[in-house]
Coordinates of N, CA and C in Angstrom, one line a residue:
X1 N 19.3 -27.5 -22.5 CA 19.1 -26.3 -22.3 C 18.3 -26.4 -21.1
X2 N 19.0 -25.6 -19.9 CA 18.6 -25.6 -18.6 C 17.6 -24.5 -18.3
X3 N 16.5 -24.7 -17.7 CA 15.7 -23.9 -17.2 C 15.9 -23.0 -16.0
X4 N 15.6 -21.7 -16.1 CA 16.1 -20.9 -15.1 C 14.8 -20.6 -14.1
X5 N 15.1 -21.0 -12.9 CA 14.0 -20.8 -11.8 C 14.0 -19.8 -11.2
X6 N 12.7 -19.1 -10.9 CA 12.5 -17.8 -10.3 C 12.8 -18.0 -8.9
X7 N 13.8 -17.4 -8.3 CA 14.3 -17.6 -6.9 C 13.6 -16.3 -6.2
X8 N 12.9 -16.8 -5.0 CA 12.5 -15.6 -4.1 C 13.5 -15.1 -3.3
X9 N 13.6 -13.9 -3.1 CA 14.9 -13.2 -2.3 C 14.2 -11.9 -1.6
X10 N 14.7 -11.4 -0.5 CA 14.3 -10.2 0.3 C 14.4 -9.1 -0.6
X11 N 13.5 -8.2 -0.4 CA 13.6 -6.8 -1.1 C 13.1 -5.8 -0.3
X12 N 13.5 -4.8 -0.5 CA 13.0 -3.5 0.1 C 12.6 -2.3 -0.8
X13 N 11.3 -2.0 -1.1 CA 11.0 -0.7 -1.9 C 11.1 0.5 -0.9
X14 N 11.5 1.3 -1.5 CA 11.6 2.8 -0.6 C 11.5 3.7 -1.7
X15 N 10.0 4.3 -1.6 CA 9.6 5.7 -2.6 C 9.4 6.8 -1.5
X16 N 9.7 7.9 -2.0 CA 9.5 9.2 -1.1 C 8.9 10.1 -2.3
X17 N 7.9 10.8 -1.6 CA 7.1 11.9 -2.4 C 7.0 12.9 -1.5
X18 N 6.7 14.1 -2.1 CA 6.2 15.3 -1.2 C 5.1 15.9 -2.0
X19 N 4.0 16.1 -1.2 CA 2.8 16.5 -1.5 C 2.5 18.0 -1.0
X20 N 2.0 19.1 -1.8 CA 1.7 20.2 -1.3 C 0.6 20.5 -0.4
X21 N 0.4 19.4 0.5 CA -1.0 19.7 1.2 C -0.4 19.0 2.7
X22 N -1.4 19.1 3.7 CA -1.0 18.9 5.1 C -1.0 17.4 5.5
X23 N -0.3 17.1 6.3 CA -0.3 15.7 6.7 C -1.5 15.0 6.8
X24 N -2.6 16.0 7.6 CA -3.8 15.3 7.6 C -4.5 14.9 6.3
X25 N -4.4 15.7 5.4 CA -4.8 15.3 4.1 C -4.4 14.0 3.4
X26 N -3.0 13.8 3.6 CA -2.3 12.7 3.1 C -2.7 11.5 4.1
X27 N -2.8 11.6 5.4 CA -3.3 10.7 6.4 C -4.7 10.2 5.9
X28 N -5.6 10.9 5.6 CA -7.1 10.7 5.3 C -6.9 10.1 3.9
X29 N -6.1 10.4 3.0 CA -6.2 9.5 1.8 C -5.5 8.0 2.1
X30 N -4.8 7.7 3.0 CA -4.4 6.5 3.4 C -5.5 5.6 4.3
X31 N -6.3 6.5 5.1 CA -7.0 5.8 6.0 C -8.6 6.0 5.7
X32 N -9.3 6.6 4.7 CA -10.7 6.8 4.4 C -10.7 5.9 3.3
X33 N -11.7 4.8 3.5 CA -11.8 3.9 2.3 C -12.2 4.5 1.0
X34 N -13.1 5.4 1.0 CA -13.6 6.0 -0.4 C -12.2 6.7 -1.0
X35 N -11.6 7.5 -0.2 CA -10.4 8.0 -0.8 C -9.4 7.1 -1.2
X36 N -9.1 5.9 -0.4 CA -8.2 5.2 -0.7 C -8.3 4.4 -1.9
X37 N -9.7 4.1 -2.2 CA -10.3 3.2 -3.4 C -10.1 4.2 -4.7
X38 N -9.9 5.3 -4.4 CA -9.8 6.3 -5.7 C -8.3 6.3 -6.2
X39 N -7.3 5.9 -5.3 CA -6.2 5.9 -6.0 C -5.3 4.8 -6.0
X40 N -5.5 3.7 -5.0 CA -4.8 2.5 -4.7 C -5.3 1.6 -5.6
X41 N -5.2 1.9 -7.2 CA -5.7 0.8 -8.1 C -5.0 1.0 -9.4
X42 N -4.9 0.0 -10.1 CA -4.1 0.1 -11.3 C -5.3 0.4 -12.6
X43 N -4.3 0.8 -13.7 CA -5.5 1.2 -14.7 C -6.2 0.1 -15.4
X44 N -7.5 0.4 -15.5 CA -8.5 -0.8 -16.0 C -9.1 -1.5 -14.7
X45 N -8.8 -1.3 -13.4 CA -9.3 -1.9 -12.3 C -10.1 -0.8 -11.5
X46 N -10.8 -1.5 -10.4 CA -11.4 -0.7 -9.4 C -11.1 -1.6 -8.1
X47 N -10.7 -0.5 -7.1 CA -10.6 -1.1 -5.7 C -11.9 -1.1 -5.2
X48 N -12.5 -2.4 -4.3 CA -13.8 -2.3 -3.7 C -13.8 -3.1 -2.5
X49 N -14.9 -3.3 -1.9 CA -15.0 -4.2 -0.6 C -14.0 -4.0 0.3
X50 N -13.9 -2.7 0.6 CA -12.6 -2.3 1.6 C -13.1 -2.7 3.0
X51 N -12.2 -2.9 3.9 CA -12.2 -3.0 5.3 C -11.0 -2.3 5.8
X52 N -11.2 -1.3 6.6 CA -10.1 -0.8 7.1 C -10.3 -0.2 8.5
X53 N -9.8 -1.2 9.5 CA -10.1 -1.0 11.0 C -8.7 -0.4 11.5
X54 N -8.6 0.7 11.1 CA -7.2 1.7 11.4 C -6.8 1.7 12.8
X55 N -6.4 0.6 13.4 CA -5.7 0.6 14.8 C -4.9 -0.7 14.8
X56 N -4.1 -0.7 15.8 CA -3.0 -1.9 15.7 C -4.0 -3.2 15.8
X57 N -3.6 -4.2 15.2 CA -4.5 -5.5 14.9 C -5.7 -5.5 14.4
X58 N -6.0 -4.3 13.8 CA -7.3 -4.0 13.0 C -7.2 -4.7 11.6
X59 N -8.0 -5.2 11.1 CA -8.0 -5.8 9.7 C -8.1 -4.9 8.6
X60 N -7.4 -5.2 7.5 CA -7.2 -4.2 6.5 C -7.5 -5.4 5.3
X61 N -8.6 -5.1 4.5 CA -8.8 -6.1 3.2 C -9.6 -5.3 2.0
X62 N -9.2 -5.5 1.0 CA -9.9 -5.2 -0.3 C -9.7 -6.0 -1.3
X63 N -10.4 -5.5 -2.5 CA -10.3 -6.5 -3.8 C -10.0 -5.4 -5.0
X64 N -9.3 -5.8 -5.8 CA -9.2 -5.3 -7.1 C -9.6 -6.0 -8.2
X65 N -10.6 -5.5 -9.1 CA -11.2 -6.3 -10.2 C -11.0 -5.4 -11.3
X66 N -10.9 -6.0 -12.5 CA -10.7 -5.6 -13.7 C -12.2 -5.1 -14.1
X67 N -12.1 -4.0 -14.9 CA -13.3 -3.2 -15.4 C -14.4 -4.4 -15.9
X68 N -13.5 -5.2 -16.8 CA -14.5 -6.1 -17.5 C -15.0 -7.3 -16.6
X69 N -14.6 -7.5 -15.3 CA -15.0 -8.2 -14.5 C -14.6 -9.7 -14.5
X70 N -13.4 -9.8 -15.5 CA -12.9 -11.3 -15.4 C -11.7 -11.5 -14.5
X71 N -11.3 -10.7 -13.9 CA -10.2 -11.0 -12.8 C -10.5 -10.2 -11.6
X72 N -10.1 -11.0 -10.8 CA -10.4 -10.3 -9.2 C -9.2 -10.7 -8.3
X73 N -8.5 -9.6 -7.7 CA -7.3 -9.8 -7.0 C -7.6 -9.3 -5.4
X74 N -7.7 -10.4 -4.6 CA -7.9 -9.9 -3.0 C -6.6 -9.5 -2.5
X75 N -6.6 -8.8 -1.6 CA -5.4 -8.6 -0.6 C -6.0 -8.1 0.6
X76 N -5.1 -8.7 1.7 CA -5.6 -8.6 3.2 C -4.4 -8.5 4.1
X77 N -4.5 -8.2 5.4 CA -3.7 -8.2 6.3 C -4.3 -7.4 7.4
X78 N -3.3 -7.1 8.3 CA -3.6 -6.3 9.6 C -2.8 -5.0 9.7
X79 N -3.2 -4.2 10.5 CA -2.5 -2.9 10.8 C -1.5 -3.3 12.0
X80 N -0.3 -3.2 11.9 CA 0.7 -3.3 12.8 C 0.9 -2.5 13.9
X81 N 1.2 -1.2 13.2 CA 1.1 0.1 14.0 C 0.6 1.3 13.4
X82 N -0.1 2.1 14.3 CA -0.8 3.2 13.9 C -0.5 4.6 14.7
X83 N 0.1 5.5 14.2 CA 0.4 6.7 15.0 C -0.2 7.8 14.1
X84 N -1.5 8.3 14.5 CA -2.2 9.1 13.4 C -1.6 10.2 13.0
X85 N -1.5 10.3 11.7 CA -0.9 11.6 11.1 C 0.5 11.5 10.9
X86 N 1.0 10.4 11.4 CA 2.6 10.3 11.3 C 3.0 9.0 10.7
X87 N 2.4 7.8 11.1 CA 3.1 6.5 10.7 C 2.0 5.4 10.8
X88 N 2.1 4.7 9.5 CA 0.9 3.5 9.2 C 1.8 2.3 9.0
X89 N 1.7 1.1 9.6 CA 2.4 0.0 9.3 C 1.3 -1.0 8.9
X90 N 1.3 -1.5 7.8 CA 0.4 -2.7 7.5 C 1.2 -3.8 7.0
X91 N 0.7 -5.1 7.5 CA 1.3 -6.4 7.2 C 0.1 -7.0 6.4
X92 N 0.7 -7.5 5.0 CA -0.3 -8.2 4.2 C -0.2 -9.8 4.6
X93 N -1.2 -10.4 4.5 CA -1.1 -11.8 4.9 C -2.4 -12.4 4.5
X94 N -2.2 -13.9 4.0 CA -3.7 -14.3 3.5 C -4.3 -15.3 5.0
X95 N -3.2 -15.1 6.0 CA -3.9 -15.6 7.4 C -4.7 -15.0 8.3
X96 N -5.5 -15.7 8.8 CA -6.8 -15.1 9.5 C -6.4 -14.3 10.7
X97 N -5.2 -14.3 11.1 CA -5.0 -13.7 12.5 C -3.6 -12.8 12.2
X98 N -3.8 -11.9 13.2 CA -2.6 -11.0 13.1 C -1.2 -11.5 13.8
X99 N -1.5 -12.6 14.5 CA -0.3 -13.2 15.2 C 0.6 -14.2 13.9
X100 N 0.2 -14.3 13.0 CA 0.7 -15.3 12.1 C 1.7 -14.3 11.2
X101 N 3.0 -14.9 10.8 CA 3.9 -14.1 10.1 C 3.2 -13.6 8.9
X102 N 3.6 -12.1 8.4 CA 3.1 -11.5 7.3 C 4.0 -11.7 6.2
X103 N 3.6 -11.8 5.0 CA 4.4 -11.9 3.5 C 4.9 -10.8 3.5
X104 N 4.6 -9.5 3.6 CA 5.2 -8.5 3.3 C 4.5 -7.1 4.3
X105 N 5.4 -6.2 4.5 CA 5.1 -5.3 5.5 C 5.2 -3.9 4.7
X106 N 4.3 -2.9 5.0 CA 4.2 -1.5 4.3 C 4.3 -0.5 5.5
X107 N 5.2 0.3 5.4 CA 5.4 1.4 6.2 C 5.2 2.7 5.6
X108 N 4.1 3.5 6.1 CA 4.2 4.7 5.6 C 4.5 5.8 6.4
X109 N 5.6 6.6 6.6 CA 5.8 7.7 7.4 C 5.7 9.2 6.9
X110 N 4.8 10.1 7.7 CA 4.6 11.3 7.1 C 5.2 12.2 7.9
X111 N 5.8 13.5 7.4 CA 6.6 14.4 8.0 C 6.4 15.8 7.4
X112 N 6.4 16.8 8.2 CA 6.2 18.2 7.7 C 7.5 18.5 6.8
X113 N 7.2 19.2 5.7 CA 8.3 19.8 5.0 C 7.6 21.4 4.6
X114 N 8.5 22.0 4.4 CA 8.2 23.4 3.8 C 7.0 23.7 2.7
X115 N 5.9 23.7 2.9 CA 4.6 23.8 2.1 C 3.8 22.5 1.9
X116 N 4.3 21.4 2.9 CA 3.6 20.4 2.5 C 3.9 19.2 3.2
X117 N 3.7 17.9 2.8 CA 4.2 16.6 3.6 C 5.0 15.7 2.6
X118 N 6.0 15.1 3.5 CA 6.9 14.3 2.7 C 6.5 12.8 3.2
X119 N 6.0 12.0 2.3 CA 5.8 10.7 2.6 C 6.8 9.7 2.0
X120 N 7.3 8.9 3.2 CA 8.1 7.8 2.7 C 7.6 6.7 2.9
X121 N 7.5 5.6 1.9 CA 6.8 4.3 1.8 C 7.8 3.3 1.7
X122 N 7.9 2.3 2.5 CA 8.6 1.2 2.7 C 8.0 -0.1 2.6
X123 N 8.2 -1.0 1.6 CA 7.8 -2.3 1.6 C 8.7 -3.3 1.6
X124 N 8.7 -4.2 2.4 CA 9.6 -5.4 2.6 C 8.9 -6.6 2.6
X125 N 9.6 -7.5 1.9 CA 9.1 -8.9 1.8 C 10.0 -9.7 1.0
X126 N 9.4 -10.9 0.6 CA 10.3 -11.9 -0.1 C 9.6 -12.1 -1.3
X127 N 10.1 -11.8 -2.4 CA 9.5 -12.0 -3.8 C 10.6 -12.2 -4.7
X128 N 10.0 -12.7 -5.9 CA 11.1 -12.9 -7.1 C 11.6 -11.6 -7.5
X129 N 12.7 -11.4 -8.3 CA 13.0 -10.4 -8.8 C 12.1 -9.7 -9.8
X130 N 11.6 -10.5 -10.7 CA 10.4 -10.2 -11.6 C 9.3 -9.5 -10.9
X131 N 8.8 -10.1 -10.0 CA 7.6 -9.5 -9.0 C 8.1 -8.3 -8.4
X132 N 9.3 -8.1 -8.0 CA 9.8 -6.8 -7.4 C 9.6 -5.6 -8.4
X133 N 10.0 -5.9 -9.8 CA 10.1 -5.0 -10.5 C 8.7 -4.5 -10.9
X134 N 7.7 -5.4 -10.9 CA 6.3 -5.0 -11.3 C 5.6 -4.3 -9.8
X135 N 5.9 -4.8 -8.7 CA 5.7 -4.0 -7.5 C 6.1 -2.6 -7.6
X136 N 7.4 -2.4 -7.9 CA 7.9 -1.0 -7.9 C 7.2 -0.1 -8.9
X137 N 7.0 -0.6 -10.3 CA 6.3 0.0 -11.1 C 4.9 0.5 -10.9
X138 N 4.1 -0.5 -10.3 CA 2.8 -0.5 -9.7 C 2.6 0.6 -8.6
X139 N 3.4 0.4 -7.6 CA 3.4 1.5 -6.5 C 3.5 2.9 -7.2
X140 N 4.4 3.1 -8.0 CA 4.7 4.4 -8.5 C 3.5 5.0 -9.2
X141 N 2.8 4.1 -9.8 CA 1.4 4.4 -10.6 C 0.5 5.0 -9.5
X142 N 0.5 4.0 -8.4 CA -0.5 4.6 -7.2 C -0.3 5.8 -6.7
X143 N 1.1 6.2 -6.5 CA 1.6 7.4 -5.8 C 1.3 8.4 -6.8
X144 N 1.6 8.4 -8.2 CA 1.2 9.2 -9.1 C -0.5 9.6 -8.8
X145 N -1.2 8.7 -8.9 CA -2.6 8.9 -8.7 C -3.0 9.6 -7.4
X146 N -2.3 9.1 -6.1 CA -2.5 9.6 -4.9 C -2.0 11.3 -5.1
X147 N -1.0 11.6 -5.8 CA -0.8 13.1 -6.0 C -1.7 13.9 -6.5
X148 N -2.2 13.3 -7.7 CA -3.5 13.8 -8.6 C -4.6 14.0 -7.8
X149 N -4.8 13.1 -6.7 CA -6.0 13.2 -5.9 C -5.9 14.3 -4.9
X150 N -4.5 14.4 -4.3 CA -4.5 15.5 -3.4 C -4.3 16.8 -4.0
X151 N -3.9 16.8 -5.1 CA -3.9 18.1 -6.0 C -5.5 18.4 -6.6
X152 N -6.5 17.4 -6.1 CA -7.9 17.8 -6.6 C -8.0 17.6 -8.0
X153 N -7.1 16.6 -8.8 CA -7.3 16.4 -10.0 C -7.7 14.8 -10.2
X154 N -8.0 14.1 -9.1 CA -8.2 12.5 -9.0 C -9.6 12.3 -8.6

């Protein structure tokens, strides 16, 4: 019997949401550490130790830890592009410099729509198919929590 190897391939995750609040409100949820920590987190985890230098080449870092404290997952990178209230591009990387290649890039674009804000989220990177499915599901949970926070329920 042969063993199937997990092959890494390029992927792009694209998710679009509409929130019944201003672009400034959605922007603040992405750029204020206290607000971000309240929605960018999986069930049973907490986001902490945030560093958000929201400017091109500024550092982005956080940790997600299980409530039991037995598992911590750090993630870090740099802001690639920042257009306040409109676009935020973050590159995730384990390297200490924004000049090194990023392993994945996340782009958030905000536009006005009737009665609110349309958020388009794109994440590109090279991952296994299995990891991509988990990334898709987890990011959808995050954005459900973002919607609840923006509606005053989170």
